[in-house]
PDB file of C-alpha atoms in Angstrom:
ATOM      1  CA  UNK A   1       0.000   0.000   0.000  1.00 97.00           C
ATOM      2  CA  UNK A   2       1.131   3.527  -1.085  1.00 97.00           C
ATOM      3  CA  UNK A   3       0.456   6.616   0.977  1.00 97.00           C
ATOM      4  CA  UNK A   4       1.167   9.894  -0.554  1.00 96.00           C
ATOM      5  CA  UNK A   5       0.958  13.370   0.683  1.00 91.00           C
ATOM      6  CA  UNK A   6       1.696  16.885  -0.472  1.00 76.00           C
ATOM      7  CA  UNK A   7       4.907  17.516  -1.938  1.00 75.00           C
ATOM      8  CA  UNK A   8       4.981  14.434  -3.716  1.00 78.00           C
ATOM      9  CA  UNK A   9       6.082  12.712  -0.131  1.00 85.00           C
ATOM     10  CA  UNK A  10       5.311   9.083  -0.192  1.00 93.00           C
ATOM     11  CA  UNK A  11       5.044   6.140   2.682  1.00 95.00           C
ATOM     12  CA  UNK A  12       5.060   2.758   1.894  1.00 97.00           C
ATOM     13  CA  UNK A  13       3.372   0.144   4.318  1.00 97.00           C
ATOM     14  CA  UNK A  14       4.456  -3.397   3.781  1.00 97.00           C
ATOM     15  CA  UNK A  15       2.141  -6.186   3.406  1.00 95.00           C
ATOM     16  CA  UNK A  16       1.659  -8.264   6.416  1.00 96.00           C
ATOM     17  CA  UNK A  17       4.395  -6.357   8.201  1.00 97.00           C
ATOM     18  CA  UNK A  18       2.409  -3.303   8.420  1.00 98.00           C
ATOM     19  CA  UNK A  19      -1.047  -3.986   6.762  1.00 98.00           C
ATOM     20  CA  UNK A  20      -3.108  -6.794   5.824  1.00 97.00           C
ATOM     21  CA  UNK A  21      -6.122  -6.501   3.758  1.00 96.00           C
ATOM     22  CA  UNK A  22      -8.418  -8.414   0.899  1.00 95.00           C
ATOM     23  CA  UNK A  23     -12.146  -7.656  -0.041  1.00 94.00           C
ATOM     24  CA  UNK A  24     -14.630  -9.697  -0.112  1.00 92.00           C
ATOM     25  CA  UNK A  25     -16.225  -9.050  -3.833  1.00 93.00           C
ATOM     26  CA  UNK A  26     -16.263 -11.991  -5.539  1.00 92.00           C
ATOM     27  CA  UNK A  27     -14.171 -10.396  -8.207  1.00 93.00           C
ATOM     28  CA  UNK A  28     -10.581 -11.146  -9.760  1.00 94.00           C
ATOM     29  CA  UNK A  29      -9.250  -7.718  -8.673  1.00 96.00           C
ATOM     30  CA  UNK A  30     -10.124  -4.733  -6.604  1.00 96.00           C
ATOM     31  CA  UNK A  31      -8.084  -1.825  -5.715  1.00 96.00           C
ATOM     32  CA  UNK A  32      -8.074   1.670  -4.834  1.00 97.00           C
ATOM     33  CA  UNK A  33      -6.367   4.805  -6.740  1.00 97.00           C
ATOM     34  CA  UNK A  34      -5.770   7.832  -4.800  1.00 96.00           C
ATOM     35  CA  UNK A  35      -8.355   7.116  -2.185  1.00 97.00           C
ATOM     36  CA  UNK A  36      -8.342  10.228   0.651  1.00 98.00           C
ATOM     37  CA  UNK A  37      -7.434   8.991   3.734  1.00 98.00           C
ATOM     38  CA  UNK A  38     -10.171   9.920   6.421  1.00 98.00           C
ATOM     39  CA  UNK A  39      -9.594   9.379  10.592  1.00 98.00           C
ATOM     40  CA  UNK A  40     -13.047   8.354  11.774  1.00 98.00           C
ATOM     41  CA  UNK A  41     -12.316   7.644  15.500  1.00 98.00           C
ATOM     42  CA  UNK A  42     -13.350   4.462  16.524  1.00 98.00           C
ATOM     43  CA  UNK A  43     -15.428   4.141  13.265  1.00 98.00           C
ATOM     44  CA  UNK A  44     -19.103   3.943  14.940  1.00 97.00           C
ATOM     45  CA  UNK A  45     -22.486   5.126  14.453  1.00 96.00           C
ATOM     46  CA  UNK A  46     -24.689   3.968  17.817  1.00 95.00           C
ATOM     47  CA  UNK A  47     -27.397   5.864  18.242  1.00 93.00           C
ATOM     48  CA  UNK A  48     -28.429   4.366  21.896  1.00 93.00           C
ATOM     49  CA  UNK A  49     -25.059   5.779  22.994  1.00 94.00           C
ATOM     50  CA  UNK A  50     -25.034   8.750  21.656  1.00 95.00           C
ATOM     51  CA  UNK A  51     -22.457   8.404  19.160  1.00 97.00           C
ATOM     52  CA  UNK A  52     -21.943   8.986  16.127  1.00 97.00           C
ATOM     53  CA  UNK A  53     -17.994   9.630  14.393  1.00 97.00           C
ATOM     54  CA  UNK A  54     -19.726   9.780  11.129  1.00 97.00           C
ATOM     55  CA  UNK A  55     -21.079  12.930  11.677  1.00 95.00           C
ATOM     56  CA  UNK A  56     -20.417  15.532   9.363  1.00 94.00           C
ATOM     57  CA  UNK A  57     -17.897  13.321   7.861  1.00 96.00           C
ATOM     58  CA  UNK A  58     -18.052  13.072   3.837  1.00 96.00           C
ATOM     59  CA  UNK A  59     -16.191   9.463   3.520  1.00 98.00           C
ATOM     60  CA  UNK A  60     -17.763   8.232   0.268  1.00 97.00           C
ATOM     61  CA  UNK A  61     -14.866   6.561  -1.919  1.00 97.00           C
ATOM     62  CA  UNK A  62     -12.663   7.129   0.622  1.00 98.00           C
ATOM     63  CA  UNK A  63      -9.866   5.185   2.649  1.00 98.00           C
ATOM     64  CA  UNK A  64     -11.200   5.066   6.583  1.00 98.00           C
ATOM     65  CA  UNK A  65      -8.678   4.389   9.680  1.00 98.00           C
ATOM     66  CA  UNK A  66     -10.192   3.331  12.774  1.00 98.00           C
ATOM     67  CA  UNK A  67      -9.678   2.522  15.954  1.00 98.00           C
ATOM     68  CA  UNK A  68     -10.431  -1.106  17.439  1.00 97.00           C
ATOM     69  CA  UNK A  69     -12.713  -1.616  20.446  1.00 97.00           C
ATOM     70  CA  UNK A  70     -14.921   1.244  21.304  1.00 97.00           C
ATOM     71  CA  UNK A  71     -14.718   4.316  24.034  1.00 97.00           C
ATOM     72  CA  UNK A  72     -15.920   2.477  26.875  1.00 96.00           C
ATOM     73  CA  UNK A  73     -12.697   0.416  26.532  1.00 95.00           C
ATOM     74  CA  UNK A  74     -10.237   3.011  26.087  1.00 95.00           C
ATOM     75  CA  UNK A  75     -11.522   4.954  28.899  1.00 96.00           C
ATOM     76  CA  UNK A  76     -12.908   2.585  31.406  1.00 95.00           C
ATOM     77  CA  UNK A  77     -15.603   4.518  32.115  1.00 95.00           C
ATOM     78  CA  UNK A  78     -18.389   2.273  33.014  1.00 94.00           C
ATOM     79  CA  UNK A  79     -20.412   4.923  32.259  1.00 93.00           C
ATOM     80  CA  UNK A  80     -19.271   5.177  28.513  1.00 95.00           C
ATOM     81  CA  UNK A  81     -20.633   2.221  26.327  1.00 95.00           C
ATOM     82  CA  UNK A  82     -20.404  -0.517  28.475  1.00 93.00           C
ATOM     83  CA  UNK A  83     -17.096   0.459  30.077  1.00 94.00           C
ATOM     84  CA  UNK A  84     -14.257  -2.270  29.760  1.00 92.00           C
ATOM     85  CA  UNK A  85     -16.783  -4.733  28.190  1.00 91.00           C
ATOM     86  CA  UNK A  86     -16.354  -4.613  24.556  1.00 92.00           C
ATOM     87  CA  UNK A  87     -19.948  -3.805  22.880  1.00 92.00           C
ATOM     88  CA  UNK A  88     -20.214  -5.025  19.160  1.00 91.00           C
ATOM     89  CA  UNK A  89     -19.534  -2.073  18.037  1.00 94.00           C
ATOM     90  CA  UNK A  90     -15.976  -2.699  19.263  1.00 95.00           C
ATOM     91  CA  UNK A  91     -16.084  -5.650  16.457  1.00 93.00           C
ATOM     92  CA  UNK A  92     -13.849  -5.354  12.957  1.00 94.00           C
ATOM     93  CA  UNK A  93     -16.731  -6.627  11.442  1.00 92.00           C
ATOM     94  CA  UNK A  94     -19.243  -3.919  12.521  1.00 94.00           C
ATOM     95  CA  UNK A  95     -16.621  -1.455  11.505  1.00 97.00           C
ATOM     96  CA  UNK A  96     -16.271  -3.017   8.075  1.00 96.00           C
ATOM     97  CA  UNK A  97     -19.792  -2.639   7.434  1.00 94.00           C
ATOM     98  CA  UNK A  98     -20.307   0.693   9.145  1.00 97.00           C
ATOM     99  CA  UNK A  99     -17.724   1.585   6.431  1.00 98.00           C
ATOM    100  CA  UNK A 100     -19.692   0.146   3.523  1.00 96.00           C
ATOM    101  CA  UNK A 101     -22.928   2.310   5.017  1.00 96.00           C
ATOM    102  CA  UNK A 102     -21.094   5.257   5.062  1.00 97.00           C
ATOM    103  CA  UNK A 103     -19.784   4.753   1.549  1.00 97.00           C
ATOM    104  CA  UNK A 104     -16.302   4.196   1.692  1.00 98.00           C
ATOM    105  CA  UNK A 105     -13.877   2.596  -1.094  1.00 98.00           C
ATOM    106  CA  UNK A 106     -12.272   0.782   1.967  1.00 98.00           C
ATOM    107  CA  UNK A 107     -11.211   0.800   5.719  1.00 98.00           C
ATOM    108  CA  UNK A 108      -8.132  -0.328   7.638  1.00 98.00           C
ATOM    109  CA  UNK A 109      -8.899  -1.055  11.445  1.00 98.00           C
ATOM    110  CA  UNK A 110      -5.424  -0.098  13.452  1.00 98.00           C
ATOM    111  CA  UNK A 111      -4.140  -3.293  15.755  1.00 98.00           C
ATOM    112  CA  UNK A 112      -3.646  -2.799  19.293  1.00 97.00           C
ATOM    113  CA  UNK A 113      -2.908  -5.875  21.030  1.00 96.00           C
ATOM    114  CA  UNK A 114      -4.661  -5.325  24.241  1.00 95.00           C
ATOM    115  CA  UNK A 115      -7.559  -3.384  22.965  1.00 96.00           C
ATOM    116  CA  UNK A 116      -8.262  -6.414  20.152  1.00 95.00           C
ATOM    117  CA  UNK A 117      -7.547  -9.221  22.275  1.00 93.00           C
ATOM    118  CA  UNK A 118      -4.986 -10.477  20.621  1.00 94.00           C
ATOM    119  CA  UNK A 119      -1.431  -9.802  19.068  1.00 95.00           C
ATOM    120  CA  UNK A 120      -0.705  -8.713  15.439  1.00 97.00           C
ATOM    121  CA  UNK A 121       0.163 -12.665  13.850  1.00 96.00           C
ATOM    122  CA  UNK A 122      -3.998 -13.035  14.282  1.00 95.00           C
ATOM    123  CA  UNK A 123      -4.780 -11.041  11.798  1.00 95.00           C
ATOM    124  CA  UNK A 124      -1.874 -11.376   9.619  1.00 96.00           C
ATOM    125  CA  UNK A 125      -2.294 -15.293   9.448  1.00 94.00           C
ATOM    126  CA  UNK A 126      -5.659 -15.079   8.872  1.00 92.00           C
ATOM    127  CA  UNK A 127      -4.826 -12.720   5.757  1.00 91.00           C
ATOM    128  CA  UNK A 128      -2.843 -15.388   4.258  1.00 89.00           C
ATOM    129  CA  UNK A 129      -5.934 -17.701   4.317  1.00 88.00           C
ATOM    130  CA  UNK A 130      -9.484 -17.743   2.051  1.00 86.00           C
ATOM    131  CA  UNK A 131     -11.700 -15.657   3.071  1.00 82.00           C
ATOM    132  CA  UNK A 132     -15.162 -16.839   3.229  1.00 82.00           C
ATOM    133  CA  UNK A 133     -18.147 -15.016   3.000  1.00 84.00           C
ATOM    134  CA  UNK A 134     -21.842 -15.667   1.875  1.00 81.00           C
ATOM    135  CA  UNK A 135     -23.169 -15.175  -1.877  1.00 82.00           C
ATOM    136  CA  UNK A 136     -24.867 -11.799  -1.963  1.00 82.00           C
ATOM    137  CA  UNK A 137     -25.937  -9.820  -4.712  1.00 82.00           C
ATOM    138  CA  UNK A 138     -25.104  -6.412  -5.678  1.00 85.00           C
ATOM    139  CA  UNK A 139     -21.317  -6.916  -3.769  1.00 87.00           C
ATOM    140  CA  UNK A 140     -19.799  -4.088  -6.066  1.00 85.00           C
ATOM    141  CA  UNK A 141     -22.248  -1.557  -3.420  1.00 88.00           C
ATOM    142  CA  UNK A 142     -22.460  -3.842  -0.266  1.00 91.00           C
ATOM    143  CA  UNK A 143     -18.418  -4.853   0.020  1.00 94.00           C
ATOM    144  CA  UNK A 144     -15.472  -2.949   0.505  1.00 96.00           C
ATOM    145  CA  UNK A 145     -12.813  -2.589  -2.372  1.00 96.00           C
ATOM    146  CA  UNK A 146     -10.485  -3.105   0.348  1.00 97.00           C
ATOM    147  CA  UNK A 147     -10.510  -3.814   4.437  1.00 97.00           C
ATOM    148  CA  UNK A 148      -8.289  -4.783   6.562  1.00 97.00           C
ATOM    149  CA  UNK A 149      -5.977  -4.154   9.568  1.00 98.00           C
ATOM    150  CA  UNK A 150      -3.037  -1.937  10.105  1.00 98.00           C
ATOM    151  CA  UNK A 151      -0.804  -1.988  12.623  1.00 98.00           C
ATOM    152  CA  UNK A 152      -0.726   0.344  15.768  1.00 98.00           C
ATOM    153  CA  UNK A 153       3.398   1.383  14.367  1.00 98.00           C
ATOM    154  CA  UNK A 154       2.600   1.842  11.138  1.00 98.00           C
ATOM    155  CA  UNK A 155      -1.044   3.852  11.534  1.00 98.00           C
ATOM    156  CA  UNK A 156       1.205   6.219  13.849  1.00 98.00           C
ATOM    157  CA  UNK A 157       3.265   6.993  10.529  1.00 97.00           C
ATOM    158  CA  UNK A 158       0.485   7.600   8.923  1.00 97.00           C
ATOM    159  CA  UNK A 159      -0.786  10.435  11.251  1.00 97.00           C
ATOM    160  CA  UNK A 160       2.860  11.539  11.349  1.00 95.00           C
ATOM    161  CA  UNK A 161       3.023  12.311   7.777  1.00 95.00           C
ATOM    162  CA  UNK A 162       0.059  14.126   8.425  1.00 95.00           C
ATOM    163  CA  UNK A 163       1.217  16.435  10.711  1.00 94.00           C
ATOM    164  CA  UNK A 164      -0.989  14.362  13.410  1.00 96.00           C
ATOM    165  CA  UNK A 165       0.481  12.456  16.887  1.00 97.00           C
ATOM    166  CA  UNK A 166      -1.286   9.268  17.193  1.00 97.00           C
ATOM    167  CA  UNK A 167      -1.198   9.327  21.289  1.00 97.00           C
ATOM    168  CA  UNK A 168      -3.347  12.639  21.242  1.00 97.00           C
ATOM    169  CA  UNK A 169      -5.588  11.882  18.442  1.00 97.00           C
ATOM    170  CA  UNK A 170      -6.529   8.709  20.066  1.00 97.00           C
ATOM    171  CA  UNK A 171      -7.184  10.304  23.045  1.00 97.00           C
ATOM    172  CA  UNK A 172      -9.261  12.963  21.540  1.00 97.00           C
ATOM    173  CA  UNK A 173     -11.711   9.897  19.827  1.00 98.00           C
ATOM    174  CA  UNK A 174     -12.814   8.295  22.885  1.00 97.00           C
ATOM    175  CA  UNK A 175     -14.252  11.958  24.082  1.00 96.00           C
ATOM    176  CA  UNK A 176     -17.805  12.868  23.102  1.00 93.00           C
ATOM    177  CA  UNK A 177     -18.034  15.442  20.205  1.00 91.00           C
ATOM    178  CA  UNK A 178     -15.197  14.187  18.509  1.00 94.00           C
ATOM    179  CA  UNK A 179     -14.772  15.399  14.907  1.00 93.00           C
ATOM    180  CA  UNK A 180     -13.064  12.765  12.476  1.00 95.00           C
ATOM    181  CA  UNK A 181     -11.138  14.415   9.465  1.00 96.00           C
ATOM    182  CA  UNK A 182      -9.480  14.152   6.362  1.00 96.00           C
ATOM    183  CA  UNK A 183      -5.577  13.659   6.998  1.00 97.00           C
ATOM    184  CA  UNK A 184      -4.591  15.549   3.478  1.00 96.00           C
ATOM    185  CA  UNK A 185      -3.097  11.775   2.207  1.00 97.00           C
ATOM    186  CA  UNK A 186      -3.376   9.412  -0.393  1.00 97.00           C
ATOM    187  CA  UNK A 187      -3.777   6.186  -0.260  1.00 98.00           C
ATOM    188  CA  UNK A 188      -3.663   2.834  -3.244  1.00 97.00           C
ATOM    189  CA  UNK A 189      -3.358  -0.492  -3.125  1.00 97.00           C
ATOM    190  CA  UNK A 190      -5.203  -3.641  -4.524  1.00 95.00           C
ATOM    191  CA  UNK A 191      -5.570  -7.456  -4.432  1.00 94.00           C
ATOM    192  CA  UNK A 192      -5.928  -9.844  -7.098  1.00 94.00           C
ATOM    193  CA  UNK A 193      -8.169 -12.945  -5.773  1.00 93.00           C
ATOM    194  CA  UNK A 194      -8.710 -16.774  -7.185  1.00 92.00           C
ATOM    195  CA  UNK A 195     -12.726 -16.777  -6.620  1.00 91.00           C
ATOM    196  CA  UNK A 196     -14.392 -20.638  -5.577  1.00 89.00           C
ATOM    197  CA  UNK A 197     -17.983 -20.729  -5.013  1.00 86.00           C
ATOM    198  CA  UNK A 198     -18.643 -23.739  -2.556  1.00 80.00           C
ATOM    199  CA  UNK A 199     -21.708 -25.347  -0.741  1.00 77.00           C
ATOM    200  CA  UNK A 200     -21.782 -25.197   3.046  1.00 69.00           C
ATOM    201  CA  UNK A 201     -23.077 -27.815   5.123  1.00 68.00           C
ATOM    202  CA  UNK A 202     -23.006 -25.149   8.215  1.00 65.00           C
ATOM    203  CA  UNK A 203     -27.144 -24.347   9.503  1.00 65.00           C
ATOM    204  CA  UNK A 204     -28.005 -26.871  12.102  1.00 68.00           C
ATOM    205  CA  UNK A 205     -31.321 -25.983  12.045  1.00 76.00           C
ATOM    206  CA  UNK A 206     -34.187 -22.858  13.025  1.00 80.00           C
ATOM    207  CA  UNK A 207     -36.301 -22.730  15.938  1.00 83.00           C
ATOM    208  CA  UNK A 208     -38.435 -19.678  15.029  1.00 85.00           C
ATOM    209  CA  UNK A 209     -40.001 -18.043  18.082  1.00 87.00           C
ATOM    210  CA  UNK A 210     -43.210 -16.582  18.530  1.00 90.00           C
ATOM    211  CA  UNK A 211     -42.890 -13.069  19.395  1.00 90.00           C
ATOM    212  CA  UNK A 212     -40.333 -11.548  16.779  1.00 88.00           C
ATOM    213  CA  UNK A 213     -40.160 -14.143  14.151  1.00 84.00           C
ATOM    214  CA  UNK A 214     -38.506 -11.870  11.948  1.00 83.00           C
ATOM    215  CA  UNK A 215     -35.522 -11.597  13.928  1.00 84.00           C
ATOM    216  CA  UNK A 216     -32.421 -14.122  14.938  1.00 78.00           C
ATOM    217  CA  UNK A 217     -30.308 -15.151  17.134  1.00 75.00           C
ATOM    218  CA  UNK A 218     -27.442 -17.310  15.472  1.00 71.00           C
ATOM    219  CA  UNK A 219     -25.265 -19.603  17.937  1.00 69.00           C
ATOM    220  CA  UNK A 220     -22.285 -21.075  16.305  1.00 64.00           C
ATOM    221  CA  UNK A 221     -19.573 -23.452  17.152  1.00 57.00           C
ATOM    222  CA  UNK A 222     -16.705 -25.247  15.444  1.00 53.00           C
ATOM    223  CA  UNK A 223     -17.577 -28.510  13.723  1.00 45.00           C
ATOM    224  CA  UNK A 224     -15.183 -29.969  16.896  1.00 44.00           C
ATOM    225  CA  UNK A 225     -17.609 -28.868  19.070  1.00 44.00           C
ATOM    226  CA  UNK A 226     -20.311 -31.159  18.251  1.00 44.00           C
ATOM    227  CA  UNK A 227     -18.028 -33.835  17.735  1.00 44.00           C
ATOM    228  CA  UNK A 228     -18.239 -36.897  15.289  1.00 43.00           C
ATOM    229  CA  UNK A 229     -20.437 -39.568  16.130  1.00 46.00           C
ATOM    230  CA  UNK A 230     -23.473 -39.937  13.844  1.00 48.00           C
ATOM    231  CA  UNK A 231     -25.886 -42.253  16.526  1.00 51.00           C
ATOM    232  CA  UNK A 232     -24.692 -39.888  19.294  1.00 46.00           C
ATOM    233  CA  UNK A 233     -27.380 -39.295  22.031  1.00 45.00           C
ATOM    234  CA  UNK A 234     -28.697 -35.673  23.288  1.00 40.00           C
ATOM    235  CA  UNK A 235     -25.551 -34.069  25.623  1.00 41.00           C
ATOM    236  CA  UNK A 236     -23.641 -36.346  23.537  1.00 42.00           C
ATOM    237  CA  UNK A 237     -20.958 -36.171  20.359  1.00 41.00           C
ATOM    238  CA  UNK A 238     -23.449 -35.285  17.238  1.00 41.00           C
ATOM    239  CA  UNK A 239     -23.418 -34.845  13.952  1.00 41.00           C
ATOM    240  CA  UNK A 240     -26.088 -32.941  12.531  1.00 40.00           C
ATOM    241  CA  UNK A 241     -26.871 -31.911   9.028  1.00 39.00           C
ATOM    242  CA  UNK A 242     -28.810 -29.872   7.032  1.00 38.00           C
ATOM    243  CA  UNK A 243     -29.536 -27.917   3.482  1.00 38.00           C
ATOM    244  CA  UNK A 244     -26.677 -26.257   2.104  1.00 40.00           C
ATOM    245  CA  UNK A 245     -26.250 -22.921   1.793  1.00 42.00           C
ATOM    246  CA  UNK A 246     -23.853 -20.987  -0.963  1.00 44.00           C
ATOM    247  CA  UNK A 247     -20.792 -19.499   0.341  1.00 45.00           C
ATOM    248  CA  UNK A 248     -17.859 -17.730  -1.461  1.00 49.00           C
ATOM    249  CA  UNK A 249     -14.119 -18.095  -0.695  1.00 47.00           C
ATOM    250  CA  UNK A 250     -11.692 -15.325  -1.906  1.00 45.00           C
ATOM    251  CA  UNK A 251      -7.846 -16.040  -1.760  1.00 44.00           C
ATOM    252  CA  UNK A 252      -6.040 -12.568  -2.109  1.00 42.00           C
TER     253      UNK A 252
END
């Protein structure tokens, strides 16, 4: 990924030693050219919270950084979010498709160790790997050209070329009223991806309740967890199985 500034400065961040990142259109290549480079905080619109680092941030086709976790974290105010416990809004994922709502060409979430729950060779293995995702249509408007992660080193370079100190603008994102901005840098990159299309043998089954039917709640496991034995009986090793559903699998 190359990051370029005014006066024709340029930083490049190294892949998997400083970023990781794929998208999940089911396409041979997607990249960005020139995408503005936007600071959004800790990337999250919740209205029950009062929050919103969106706000009166233009973002569309542009390159997001945000921090992981969410303000009740970094503060350990209980009275913030839910203070140290993590809310899903503290989720990559959520941020990821916060970003796609917002209109962004892409996002990079910046790795802290303690604040993801867990060191930097997570996310970089797991960038080396497929990534799976379900069938949807219209992917070119509902995923990113590019997501990822970027480390907490390299994201302070970032700000530094920008004339910003990582330390204080981290601090300032976990206050309320916190304005995200434009950092006056340039960022492209892309991935090239061998696209598979597979069937998934991975819905157990639906117990639809009675008072919101419309709505889910989806408990998942590893296939270890229910174990291997076909005549297993209840509280014991089970296989179950079920209709397939389409999946995609994108190797960057």
């Amino acid at each position: 990924m190359l990051v370029s500034g005014a006066g024709g400065k340029s930083l490049a961040l190294r892949h998997l030693d400083d970023v990781v990142f794929w998208t999940r259109r089911p396409v041979p290549e997607s990249r960005i050219a020139g995408a503005e480079i936007v600071f959004a905080g800790y990337g999250i619109v919740a209205p029950e919270y009062g929050w919103n680092d969106y706000a009166g941030l233009d973002v569309r086709g542009k390159l997001v950084l945000a921090l992981v976790n969410d303000p009740g974290y970094a503060t350990q105010d209980p009275q913030l979010f839910t203070g140290n416990a993590m809310t899903y809004y503290g989720r990559w994922d959520y941020k990821f498709d916060e970003a796609v709502r917002q209109g962004a060409a892409g996002i990079l979430v910046i790795h802290e160790t303690r604040a993801a729950g867990y060191p930097w060779d997570v996310p970089r293995n797991g960038a080396t790997k497929p990534q799976f995702d379900l069938r949807i249509d219209d992917h070119a408007h509902k995923r990113l050209a590019v997501e990822g992660w970027i480390t907490e080193d390299a994201a302070a370079r970032v700000l530094a070329a920008a004339g910003q100190d990582y330390a204080t603008m981290k601090a300032a994102a976990a206050r309320r009223g916190f304005k995200g901005r434009a950092l006056g840098l340039a960022a492209s990159a892309g991935v090239r991806n061998e696209v598979r299309y597979e069937d998934s043998y991975n819905v157990v089954g639906v117990l639809r309740g009675s008072a919101r039917p419309g709505e889910a709640f989806v408990y998942t496991a590893h296939w270890d967890h229910l174990g291997k034995s076909a005549d297993g009986k209840p509280g014991e090793d089970v296989i179950f199985t079920a209709r397939p559903t389409t999946r995609q699998a994108s190797r960057a």
